[in-house]
Amino acid sequence: MSDQPDVLILGGGSGGYACAFRAAQLGKSVTLIEEDKVGGTCLHRGCIPTKALVHAAEVADTVAHASALGIGATLDGIDLDGVYAYKNAIVERLYKGLQGLVRSHRIEVVHGTGRYAGGRTVHVGDRTITGAALVLATGSEVRSLPGLEIGGRILTSDQALTFPELPRRVVVLGGGVIGVEFAGIWASLGADVTIVEALPRLIAAEDEWASKQLTRALRKRGITVMTGTRFAKAVQDERTVSVTVESGDTLEADLLLVAVGRGPRTAGLGLTELGVDVDPRGFVTVDDSLRTSQPDVYAVGDIVAGPQLAHRGFQQGIFVAETIAGLSPTLLEDSAIPRVTYSNPEVASVGLTEEQARERHGDVATVVYDLAGNGRSQILGTSGGVKLVRAGATDGPVVGIHMVGERVGELIGEAQLIVNWGAYPNEVAALVHAHPTQAEALGEAHLALAGTPLHSHS
């Protein structure tokens, strides 16, 4: 144990442990402070458990619609305890693997709640630890609305992962990523779901085309979507919850999921009191190298304003570790980081929306390739499409790719290479995509944007 490590990290989530691993690889001594379990929200209460539930819901959908493929299968019911056991087993296996990596990198993990003590120092329990560099990586926490108390049948995503009964009726307050993912899960498991969103459209950070595609698909699945609708109040008893919106209409449900976003977990850490600049929303202020207002103190992950994505945390953690070690790493801008919403259908994107591209580049050109023309998508029974955004009306690189459809999240790897390497439509059109795959849709879209469409109209 050392109370003066080369790198001291407060928070063991995606950004924190990525920083720890890379710093250790570069020969630094590392101490990691974590009050719960290494892996943070993503592994234990976010990305992994929710995607396990998404997959369980996909299996339920497959069985329920098997007769359309000539397969004699029936969905006899949902064993919720069994679904949770499947989810928990995945989390536990990944957690054990992560613990093994911590040991192999010889990282000291201090379990406890750390509090910033100024400079590069953190108090945790009866220890005072000072690093040659300090990295703040305390992550995010669920948010609610004023006057809306969480408890009973009013849940956040944290409680929804373990709620002991399968609801028949659910109101989801919030049409962002978390809201539409849980809406899809519960709908597939047989619930009547209503999404209430104050903004004019779902997944408002995505391209408007993608939002419209998803809304249409969710409504086709029987999910009620109420956009431009503000929440007024919620009243619950032992069996139900009544949700009233601003118009005065009331929705009766078994559960209310509050999915209005996540905020930075910075309150009560002593940051502002001891000179670390924090903006009015609670995000730590950083420069282009993720340095805070205090010398040799950095911040990574969800406490840095921008998209709250585990892989963004990984990238930032690695970047800071390499910066501390004296290397010259490159940090991608937030728009260049791929994004996936695991709804049904999925939404995947990288780069600029059409609106953002027009603001930055002026003239742009766009094309949409409909998945109706893609053989693999028809086999899977999915609708949707691929939208490309090019800088310049007649020539320029592809600056945005937006996809909607089943499994399109698996295409985002190629999409990010196209955008981040500044590829031109004709360059991607010259590549060969295996047939029949959904990846062909990316190729077809670039063929169309290059003016040489194959399986689409010019």
Tab-separated table of C-alpha atoms in Angstrom:
chain	number	residue	atom	x	y	z
A	1	MET	CA	0.000	0.000	0.000
A	2	SER	CA	1.149	3.494	-0.815
A	3	ASP	CA	-0.302	6.787	0.248
A	4	GLN	CA	1.690	8.516	-2.500
A	5	PRO	CA	1.004	6.661	-5.776
A	6	ASP	CA	1.919	8.004	-9.191
A	7	VAL	CA	-1.749	8.063	-10.166
A	8	LEU	CA	-4.649	8.338	-7.726
A	9	ILE	CA	-8.107	7.729	-9.192
A	10	LEU	CA	-11.388	8.550	-7.460
A	11	GLY	CA	-14.038	6.278	-8.944
A	12	GLY	CA	-13.782	2.773	-10.426
A	13	GLY	CA	-16.292	2.938	-13.269
A	14	SER	CA	-15.527	2.797	-16.981
A	15	GLY	CA	-13.351	5.926	-17.097
A	16	GLY	CA	-11.640	5.250	-13.783
A	17	TYR	CA	-10.612	1.653	-14.306
A	18	ALA	CA	-9.582	2.272	-17.939
A	19	CYS	CA	-7.278	5.006	-16.690
A	20	ALA	CA	-5.946	2.695	-13.981
A	21	PHE	CA	-5.209	-0.152	-16.393
A	22	ARG	CA	-3.447	2.046	-18.950
A	23	ALA	CA	-1.422	3.882	-16.315
A	24	ALA	CA	-0.275	0.536	-14.872
A	25	GLN	CA	0.688	-0.663	-18.362
A	26	LEU	CA	2.847	2.449	-18.655
A	27	GLY	CA	4.704	1.612	-15.447
A	28	LYS	CA	2.861	3.872	-13.025
A	29	SER	CA	1.837	2.894	-9.505
A	30	VAL	CA	-1.942	3.248	-9.219
A	31	THR	CA	-4.404	3.526	-6.341
A	32	LEU	CA	-8.100	3.319	-7.196
A	33	ILE	CA	-10.760	4.458	-4.710
A	34	GLU	CA	-14.231	2.933	-5.169
A	35	GLU	CA	-17.105	2.945	-2.687
A	36	ASP	CA	-19.029	0.090	-4.358
A	37	LYS	CA	-17.715	-2.330	-7.011
A	38	VAL	CA	-15.139	-1.763	-9.723
A	39	GLY	CA	-17.024	-1.547	-13.010
A	40	GLY	CA	-19.384	1.158	-11.842
A	41	THR	CA	-22.826	1.889	-13.211
A	42	CYS	CA	-22.161	0.435	-16.667
A	43	LEU	CA	-21.338	-3.073	-15.481
A	44	HIS	CA	-23.593	-3.328	-12.449
A	45	ARG	CA	-26.627	-1.097	-13.072
A	46	GLY	CA	-26.438	0.119	-16.665
A	47	CYS	CA	-25.071	-1.065	-19.995
A	48	ILE	CA	-24.594	-4.763	-19.287
A	49	PRO	CA	-27.672	-5.688	-17.205
A	50	THR	CA	-30.021	-3.639	-19.372
A	51	LYS	CA	-28.689	-5.224	-22.572
A	52	ALA	CA	-29.142	-8.656	-21.019
A	53	LEU	CA	-32.806	-7.744	-20.495
A	54	VAL	CA	-32.966	-6.414	-24.069
A	55	HIS	CA	-31.758	-9.796	-25.330
A	56	ALA	CA	-34.265	-11.671	-23.173
A	57	ALA	CA	-36.981	-9.452	-24.650
A	58	GLU	CA	-35.714	-10.209	-28.174
A	59	VAL	CA	-35.984	-13.932	-27.474
A	60	ALA	CA	-39.555	-13.463	-26.250
A	61	ASP	CA	-40.380	-11.583	-29.477
A	62	THR	CA	-38.778	-14.300	-31.580
A	63	VAL	CA	-40.804	-17.043	-29.911
A	64	ALA	CA	-44.014	-15.012	-30.069
A	65	HIS	CA	-43.619	-14.507	-33.832
A	66	ALA	CA	-42.152	-17.909	-34.690
A	67	SER	CA	-45.313	-19.038	-36.502
A	68	ALA	CA	-44.694	-16.379	-39.172
A	69	LEU	CA	-41.566	-18.365	-40.107
A	70	GLY	CA	-43.367	-21.708	-40.096
A	71	ILE	CA	-41.949	-22.650	-36.691
A	72	GLY	CA	-44.337	-24.202	-34.195
A	73	ALA	CA	-43.401	-22.430	-30.968
A	74	THR	CA	-45.493	-20.755	-28.295
A	75	LEU	CA	-44.595	-18.302	-25.555
A	76	ASP	CA	-45.948	-19.913	-22.406
A	77	GLY	CA	-44.939	-17.110	-20.066
A	78	ILE	CA	-42.100	-15.121	-18.578
A	79	ASP	CA	-40.138	-16.496	-15.618
A	80	LEU	CA	-38.939	-13.155	-14.266
A	81	ASP	CA	-36.704	-14.775	-11.633
A	82	GLY	CA	-35.081	-16.797	-14.392
A	83	VAL	CA	-34.557	-13.697	-16.522
A	84	TYR	CA	-32.917	-11.924	-13.591
A	85	ALA	CA	-30.722	-14.963	-12.879
A	86	TYR	CA	-29.543	-14.910	-16.504
A	87	LYS	CA	-28.810	-11.163	-16.251
A	88	ASN	CA	-27.008	-11.461	-12.927
A	89	ALA	CA	-24.848	-14.355	-14.115
A	90	ILE	CA	-23.543	-12.283	-17.018
A	91	VAL	CA	-22.731	-9.353	-14.741
A	92	GLU	CA	-20.994	-11.624	-12.235
A	93	ARG	CA	-18.820	-13.313	-14.889
A	94	LEU	CA	-17.709	-9.957	-16.258
A	95	TYR	CA	-17.072	-8.642	-12.750
A	96	LYS	CA	-14.871	-11.616	-11.905
A	97	GLY	CA	-12.909	-11.019	-15.091
A	98	LEU	CA	-12.490	-7.363	-14.201
A	99	GLN	CA	-11.251	-8.251	-10.717
A	100	GLY	CA	-8.673	-10.506	-12.318
A	101	LEU	CA	-7.437	-7.657	-14.495
A	102	VAL	CA	-7.165	-5.389	-11.445
A	103	ARG	CA	-4.948	-7.989	-9.747
A	104	SER	CA	-2.822	-8.623	-12.839
A	105	HIS	CA	-2.120	-4.894	-13.174
A	106	ARG	CA	-1.174	-4.727	-9.455
A	107	ILE	CA	-3.608	-1.907	-8.812
A	108	GLU	CA	-4.446	-1.136	-5.203
A	109	VAL	CA	-8.218	-0.783	-4.730
A	110	VAL	CA	-9.316	1.142	-1.659
A	111	HIS	CA	-12.962	0.486	-0.800
A	112	GLY	CA	-14.691	3.490	0.687
A	113	THR	CA	-16.190	6.877	-0.065
A	114	GLY	CA	-13.515	9.362	-1.036
A	115	ARG	CA	-13.715	13.104	-0.482
A	116	TYR	CA	-11.526	15.635	-2.206
A	117	ALA	CA	-9.084	17.305	0.185
A	118	GLY	CA	-7.492	19.846	-2.134
A	119	GLY	CA	-4.491	19.655	-4.406
A	120	ARG	CA	-4.040	16.020	-5.497
A	121	THR	CA	-5.261	14.563	-2.210
A	122	VAL	CA	-8.291	12.459	-1.268
A	123	HIS	CA	-9.489	11.382	2.178
A	124	VAL	CA	-11.013	7.894	2.351
A	125	GLY	CA	-11.774	6.262	5.671
A	126	ASP	CA	-8.793	6.848	7.944
A	127	ARG	CA	-6.369	7.293	5.041
A	128	THR	CA	-5.129	10.406	3.308
A	129	ILE	CA	-3.775	9.612	-0.154
A	130	THR	CA	-1.926	12.043	-2.397
A	131	GLY	CA	-1.114	11.155	-5.987
A	132	ALA	CA	1.474	12.704	-8.239
A	133	ALA	CA	-1.624	13.066	-10.432
A	134	LEU	CA	-5.268	12.815	-9.421
A	135	VAL	CA	-8.057	11.669	-11.740
A	136	LEU	CA	-11.691	12.377	-10.840
A	137	ALA	CA	-13.996	9.689	-12.240
A	138	THR	CA	-17.030	9.586	-9.960
A	139	GLY	CA	-19.570	8.997	-12.744
A	140	SER	CA	-23.252	9.852	-12.875
A	141	GLU	CA	-26.448	9.235	-10.967
A	142	VAL	CA	-30.114	9.079	-11.894
A	143	ARG	CA	-32.093	12.312	-11.879
A	144	SER	CA	-35.714	12.946	-11.007
A	145	LEU	CA	-38.046	15.923	-11.262
A	146	PRO	CA	-38.925	18.402	-8.488
A	147	GLY	CA	-41.677	17.005	-6.289
A	148	LEU	CA	-41.410	13.488	-7.746
A	149	GLU	CA	-40.293	11.138	-5.002
A	150	ILE	CA	-38.705	7.829	-5.994
A	151	GLY	CA	-39.998	4.759	-4.160
A	152	GLY	CA	-42.697	2.118	-4.218
A	153	ARG	CA	-44.097	1.952	-7.742
A	154	ILE	CA	-42.178	5.003	-8.923
A	155	LEU	CA	-38.831	3.706	-10.122
A	156	THR	CA	-35.603	4.775	-11.745
A	157	SER	CA	-33.644	2.434	-14.003
A	158	ASP	CA	-31.730	1.224	-10.930
A	159	GLN	CA	-34.855	-0.224	-9.303
A	160	ALA	CA	-36.344	-1.357	-12.623
A	161	LEU	CA	-33.515	-3.859	-13.039
A	162	THR	CA	-34.679	-5.825	-10.015
A	163	PHE	CA	-38.394	-5.027	-9.597
A	164	PRO	CA	-39.949	-8.305	-8.409
A	165	GLU	CA	-43.007	-8.386	-10.666
A	166	LEU	CA	-43.714	-7.991	-14.361
A	167	PRO	CA	-46.006	-4.997	-14.866
A	168	ARG	CA	-49.110	-5.076	-17.059
A	169	ARG	CA	-49.135	-1.298	-17.598
A	170	VAL	CA	-46.135	1.038	-17.500
A	171	VAL	CA	-45.708	4.762	-17.965
A	172	VAL	CA	-42.175	5.740	-18.959
A	173	LEU	CA	-41.385	9.364	-18.142
A	174	GLY	CA	-38.692	10.367	-20.605
A	175	GLY	CA	-38.123	9.447	-24.241
A	176	GLY	CA	-34.337	9.412	-24.270
A	177	VAL	CA	-32.072	6.387	-24.562
A	178	ILE	CA	-32.941	4.816	-21.191
A	179	GLY	CA	-36.657	5.428	-21.590
A	180	VAL	CA	-37.054	3.876	-25.041
A	181	GLU	CA	-34.877	0.896	-24.116
A	182	PHE	CA	-36.975	0.001	-21.062
A	183	ALA	CA	-40.175	0.721	-22.984
A	184	GLY	CA	-39.125	-1.852	-25.555
A	185	ILE	CA	-38.158	-4.421	-22.934
A	186	TRP	CA	-41.483	-4.228	-21.109
A	187	ALA	CA	-43.504	-4.186	-24.331
A	188	SER	CA	-41.779	-7.368	-25.512
A	189	LEU	CA	-42.514	-8.999	-22.164
A	190	GLY	CA	-46.217	-8.256	-22.566
A	191	ALA	CA	-46.823	-4.887	-20.916
A	192	ASP	CA	-48.945	-2.012	-22.184
A	193	VAL	CA	-46.421	0.854	-22.384
A	194	THR	CA	-46.835	4.625	-22.687
A	195	ILE	CA	-43.882	6.989	-23.161
A	196	VAL	CA	-44.352	10.582	-21.966
A	197	GLU	CA	-41.746	13.014	-23.321
A	198	ALA	CA	-41.722	16.785	-22.795
A	199	LEU	CA	-39.629	17.492	-25.893
A	200	PRO	CA	-41.160	17.473	-29.379
A	201	ARG	CA	-39.604	14.109	-30.276
A	202	LEU	CA	-37.967	10.970	-28.892
A	203	ILE	CA	-34.162	10.577	-28.644
A	204	ALA	CA	-33.842	14.301	-29.286
A	205	ALA	CA	-30.026	14.193	-29.493
A	206	GLU	CA	-30.235	12.018	-32.611
A	207	ASP	CA	-30.959	13.051	-36.188
A	208	GLU	CA	-34.614	13.976	-36.694
A	209	TRP	CA	-34.957	11.283	-39.367
A	210	ALA	CA	-33.866	8.604	-36.875
A	211	SER	CA	-36.291	9.940	-34.283
A	212	LYS	CA	-39.203	9.725	-36.713
A	213	GLN	CA	-38.225	6.216	-37.786
A	214	LEU	CA	-38.062	5.004	-34.187
A	215	THR	CA	-41.340	6.669	-33.194
A	216	ARG	CA	-43.138	5.059	-36.127
A	217	ALA	CA	-41.701	1.641	-35.254
A	218	LEU	CA	-42.599	1.895	-31.557
A	219	ARG	CA	-46.170	2.881	-32.364
A	220	LYS	CA	-46.393	-0.043	-34.774
A	221	ARG	CA	-45.388	-2.282	-31.855
A	222	GLY	CA	-48.312	-0.916	-29.847
A	223	ILE	CA	-46.346	1.469	-27.632
A	224	THR	CA	-48.138	4.774	-27.017
A	225	VAL	CA	-45.836	7.746	-27.630
A	226	MET	CA	-46.832	11.131	-26.175
A	227	THR	CA	-44.300	13.783	-27.194
A	228	GLY	CA	-44.560	17.464	-26.338
A	229	THR	CA	-46.274	16.362	-23.129
A	230	ARG	CA	-45.199	17.670	-19.746
A	231	PHE	CA	-45.506	15.743	-16.505
A	232	ALA	CA	-47.597	17.333	-13.731
A	233	LYS	CA	-47.803	14.872	-10.840
A	234	ALA	CA	-47.911	11.224	-9.801
A	235	VAL	CA	-49.907	9.599	-7.008
A	236	GLN	CA	-49.430	5.969	-6.014
A	237	ASP	CA	-50.973	3.381	-3.742
A	238	GLU	CA	-49.953	-0.205	-3.006
A	239	ARG	CA	-51.075	-1.506	-6.413
A	240	THR	CA	-51.078	1.343	-8.940
A	241	VAL	CA	-49.693	4.761	-9.812
A	242	SER	CA	-51.683	7.572	-11.429
A	243	VAL	CA	-49.704	9.918	-13.666
A	244	THR	CA	-51.188	13.303	-14.545
A	245	VAL	CA	-49.798	15.376	-17.416
A	246	GLU	CA	-50.029	19.132	-17.850
A	247	SER	CA	-53.192	18.910	-19.976
A	248	GLY	CA	-54.984	17.305	-17.022
A	249	ASP	CA	-55.179	13.829	-18.576
A	250	THR	CA	-54.395	10.964	-16.192
A	251	LEU	CA	-52.689	7.679	-17.026
A	252	GLU	CA	-53.165	4.652	-14.779
A	253	ALA	CA	-50.307	2.157	-14.546
A	254	ASP	CA	-48.673	-0.476	-12.382
A	255	LEU	CA	-45.310	1.313	-12.566
A	256	LEU	CA	-43.902	4.723	-13.407
A	257	LEU	CA	-40.332	4.650	-14.697
A	258	VAL	CA	-38.567	7.984	-14.252
A	259	ALA	CA	-36.050	8.169	-17.100
A	260	VAL	CA	-35.354	11.891	-17.366
A	261	GLY	CA	-31.597	11.480	-17.630
A	262	ARG	CA	-28.526	11.184	-15.456
A	263	GLY	CA	-26.523	13.952	-13.813
A	264	PRO	CA	-22.859	14.170	-12.788
A	265	ARG	CA	-22.029	12.724	-9.400
A	266	THR	CA	-20.039	15.629	-8.001
A	267	ALA	CA	-22.142	17.016	-5.137
A	268	GLY	CA	-20.738	16.467	-1.650
A	269	LEU	CA	-17.220	15.590	-2.823
A	270	GLY	CA	-15.726	18.901	-1.686
A	271	LEU	CA	-14.706	19.933	-5.203
A	272	THR	CA	-16.042	23.482	-5.389
A	273	GLU	CA	-15.078	24.238	-1.792
A	274	LEU	CA	-11.448	23.407	-2.583
A	275	GLY	CA	-10.975	25.062	-5.925
A	276	VAL	CA	-12.096	22.626	-8.619
A	277	ASP	CA	-14.306	24.541	-11.047
A	278	VAL	CA	-17.735	22.999	-11.596
A	279	ASP	CA	-20.403	24.407	-13.937
A	280	PRO	CA	-23.978	25.196	-12.811
A	281	ARG	CA	-25.154	21.717	-13.843
A	282	GLY	CA	-22.525	20.013	-11.705
A	283	PHE	CA	-20.088	18.996	-14.464
A	284	VAL	CA	-16.390	19.462	-13.790
A	285	THR	CA	-14.879	22.125	-16.038
A	286	VAL	CA	-11.934	20.813	-18.085
A	287	ASP	CA	-9.692	21.988	-20.915
A	288	ASP	CA	-9.003	20.140	-24.178
A	289	SER	CA	-6.692	17.753	-22.323
A	290	LEU	CA	-9.253	17.007	-19.580
A	291	ARG	CA	-7.295	19.016	-17.008
A	292	THR	CA	-9.345	20.697	-14.300
A	293	SER	CA	-8.689	24.103	-12.752
A	294	GLN	CA	-6.260	22.470	-10.273
A	295	PRO	CA	-2.718	21.481	-11.357
A	296	ASP	CA	-2.289	17.771	-12.185
A	297	VAL	CA	-5.960	17.063	-11.445
A	298	TYR	CA	-7.981	15.556	-14.317
A	299	ALA	CA	-11.598	14.530	-14.839
A	300	VAL	CA	-12.999	11.797	-17.080
A	301	GLY	CA	-16.300	10.153	-17.940
A	302	ASP	CA	-19.795	11.229	-17.006
A	303	ILE	CA	-18.659	14.127	-14.807
A	304	VAL	CA	-17.352	15.827	-17.967
A	305	ALA	CA	-20.140	17.470	-19.973
A	306	GLY	CA	-21.019	15.524	-23.117
A	307	PRO	CA	-22.580	12.200	-24.077
A	308	GLN	CA	-22.703	9.840	-21.112
A	309	LEU	CA	-21.291	6.722	-22.739
A	310	ALA	CA	-19.135	4.009	-21.196
A	311	HIS	CA	-16.874	3.875	-24.243
A	312	ARG	CA	-16.366	7.645	-24.026
A	313	GLY	CA	-15.205	7.037	-20.452
A	314	PHE	CA	-12.817	4.315	-21.655
A	315	GLN	CA	-11.332	6.659	-24.246
A	316	GLN	CA	-10.954	9.548	-21.820
A	317	GLY	CA	-9.417	7.340	-19.130
A	318	ILE	CA	-6.819	5.986	-21.548
A	319	PHE	CA	-6.129	9.490	-22.868
A	320	VAL	CA	-5.463	10.869	-19.378
A	321	ALA	CA	-3.241	7.953	-18.395
A	322	GLU	CA	-1.121	8.475	-21.507
A	323	THR	CA	-1.013	12.230	-20.915
A	324	ILE	CA	0.219	11.702	-17.337
A	325	ALA	CA	2.875	9.327	-18.686
A	326	GLY	CA	4.198	12.026	-21.031
A	327	LEU	CA	2.784	10.668	-24.273
A	328	SER	CA	0.871	12.735	-26.838
A	329	PRO	CA	-2.471	10.947	-27.313
A	330	THR	CA	-5.353	12.198	-29.442
A	331	LEU	CA	-8.793	12.792	-27.950
A	332	LEU	CA	-11.749	12.369	-30.309
A	333	GLU	CA	-14.381	15.092	-30.262
A	334	ASP	CA	-17.684	13.935	-28.812
A	335	SER	CA	-19.530	13.863	-32.148
A	336	ALA	CA	-16.971	11.357	-33.477
A	337	ILE	CA	-17.828	8.812	-30.760
A	338	PRO	CA	-20.333	6.149	-31.899
A	339	ARG	CA	-23.740	6.027	-30.217
A	340	VAL	CA	-26.197	3.114	-30.003
A	341	THR	CA	-29.696	3.041	-28.554
A	342	TYR	CA	-30.745	-0.567	-27.865
A	343	SER	CA	-34.389	-0.037	-28.607
A	344	ASN	CA	-36.371	-2.292	-30.935
A	345	PRO	CA	-35.446	-1.342	-33.623
A	346	GLU	CA	-31.970	-0.133	-32.701
A	347	VAL	CA	-30.680	3.352	-33.470
A	348	ALA	CA	-26.970	3.784	-34.192
A	349	SER	CA	-25.119	6.899	-35.259
A	350	VAL	CA	-21.766	8.619	-35.468
A	351	GLY	CA	-20.790	12.109	-36.534
A	352	LEU	CA	-23.050	15.075	-37.128
A	353	THR	CA	-26.805	15.181	-37.529
A	354	GLU	CA	-28.087	16.893	-40.664
A	355	GLU	CA	-28.913	20.007	-38.641
A	356	GLN	CA	-25.462	20.094	-37.035
A	357	ALA	CA	-23.785	19.564	-40.407
A	358	ARG	CA	-25.670	22.498	-41.926
A	359	GLU	CA	-24.618	24.709	-39.026
A	360	ARG	CA	-20.964	23.715	-39.409
A	361	HIS	CA	-20.581	23.271	-43.171
A	362	GLY	CA	-23.406	25.237	-44.776
A	363	ASP	CA	-24.476	23.184	-47.783
A	364	VAL	CA	-24.825	19.440	-47.234
A	365	ALA	CA	-26.149	16.478	-49.168
A	366	THR	CA	-28.043	13.531	-47.690
A	367	VAL	CA	-29.315	10.167	-48.843
A	368	VAL	CA	-31.435	7.490	-47.177
A	369	TYR	CA	-31.155	3.842	-48.155
A	370	ASP	CA	-34.259	1.918	-47.046
A	371	LEU	CA	-33.668	-1.485	-45.455
A	372	ALA	CA	-36.559	-2.771	-47.556
A	373	GLY	CA	-33.952	-3.190	-50.298
A	374	ASN	CA	-31.563	-5.185	-48.102
A	375	GLY	CA	-31.956	-8.962	-48.263
A	376	ARG	CA	-30.614	-9.730	-44.802
A	377	SER	CA	-32.908	-7.123	-43.230
A	378	GLN	CA	-35.901	-8.696	-44.960
A	379	ILE	CA	-34.892	-12.114	-43.634
A	380	LEU	CA	-34.748	-10.637	-40.143
A	381	GLY	CA	-38.079	-8.874	-40.681
A	382	THR	CA	-36.776	-5.435	-39.774
A	383	SER	CA	-37.539	-2.055	-41.263
A	384	GLY	CA	-35.516	1.131	-41.100
A	385	GLY	CA	-32.697	2.560	-43.109
A	386	VAL	CA	-29.280	4.178	-43.375
A	387	LYS	CA	-28.960	7.959	-43.692
A	388	LEU	CA	-25.726	9.590	-44.788
A	389	VAL	CA	-24.828	13.255	-44.369
A	390	ARG	CA	-22.077	14.684	-46.589
A	391	ALA	CA	-20.383	18.057	-46.201
A	392	GLY	CA	-20.985	20.062	-49.383
A	393	ALA	CA	-23.832	19.898	-51.855
A	394	THR	CA	-21.863	18.132	-54.599
A	395	ASP	CA	-18.628	16.869	-53.080
A	396	GLY	CA	-17.184	16.391	-49.623
A	397	PRO	CA	-16.558	13.750	-46.978
A	398	VAL	CA	-19.242	11.869	-45.094
A	399	VAL	CA	-19.663	13.666	-41.757
A	400	GLY	CA	-22.643	11.783	-40.308
A	401	ILE	CA	-24.107	8.275	-40.476
A	402	HIS	CA	-27.470	7.449	-38.901
A	403	MET	CA	-29.013	3.975	-38.893
A	404	VAL	CA	-32.293	2.521	-37.677
A	405	GLY	CA	-33.138	-1.186	-37.724
A	406	GLU	CA	-32.616	-4.470	-35.950
A	407	ARG	CA	-28.902	-5.147	-35.213
A	408	VAL	CA	-27.655	-1.929	-36.824
A	409	GLY	CA	-25.569	-1.290	-33.726
A	410	GLU	CA	-23.208	-3.952	-35.068
A	411	LEU	CA	-22.550	-1.762	-38.132
A	412	ILE	CA	-21.324	1.234	-36.153
A	413	GLY	CA	-17.696	0.071	-36.215
A	414	GLU	CA	-17.399	0.548	-39.972
A	415	ALA	CA	-19.490	3.706	-39.779
A	416	GLN	CA	-17.116	5.361	-37.314
A	417	LEU	CA	-14.128	4.550	-39.523
A	418	ILE	CA	-15.863	6.214	-42.474
A	419	VAL	CA	-16.637	9.388	-40.522
A	420	ASN	CA	-13.434	9.658	-38.494
A	421	TRP	CA	-11.144	9.044	-41.467
A	422	GLY	CA	-13.043	11.600	-43.550
A	423	ALA	CA	-13.988	9.131	-46.288
A	424	TYR	CA	-15.735	10.302	-49.448
A	425	PRO	CA	-18.841	8.508	-50.761
A	426	ASN	CA	-17.076	7.179	-53.868
A	427	GLU	CA	-14.255	5.739	-51.746
A	428	VAL	CA	-16.658	3.693	-49.634
A	429	ALA	CA	-18.720	2.795	-52.708
A	430	ALA	CA	-15.627	1.138	-54.181
A	431	LEU	CA	-15.390	-1.272	-51.242
A	432	VAL	CA	-17.045	-4.707	-51.362
A	433	HIS	CA	-19.610	-5.662	-48.706
A	434	ALA	CA	-20.436	-9.343	-48.270
A	435	HIS	CA	-23.837	-10.525	-49.506
A	436	PRO	CA	-26.291	-11.019	-47.907
A	437	THR	CA	-25.436	-8.877	-44.875
A	438	GLN	CA	-26.871	-5.760	-43.341
A	439	ALA	CA	-23.469	-4.152	-43.885
A	440	GLU	CA	-24.443	-4.036	-47.554
A	441	ALA	CA	-26.889	-1.282	-46.628
A	442	LEU	CA	-23.933	0.951	-45.708
A	443	GLY	CA	-22.336	0.219	-49.068
A	444	GLU	CA	-25.604	0.784	-50.940
A	445	ALA	CA	-26.111	4.131	-49.231
A	446	HIS	CA	-22.643	5.268	-50.299
A	447	LEU	CA	-23.254	4.032	-53.845
A	448	ALA	CA	-26.386	6.170	-53.932
A	449	LEU	CA	-24.633	9.239	-52.505
A	450	ALA	CA	-21.818	8.774	-55.029
A	451	GLY	CA	-24.403	8.827	-57.817
A	452	THR	CA	-24.079	5.155	-58.761
A	453	PRO	CA	-26.966	3.388	-56.987
A	454	LEU	CA	-27.347	-0.372	-57.451
A	455	HIS	CA	-30.373	-1.631	-55.512
A	456	SER	CA	-32.072	1.726	-55.064
A	457	HIS	CA	-33.597	4.373	-57.298
A	458	SER	CA	-31.429	7.313	-58.312
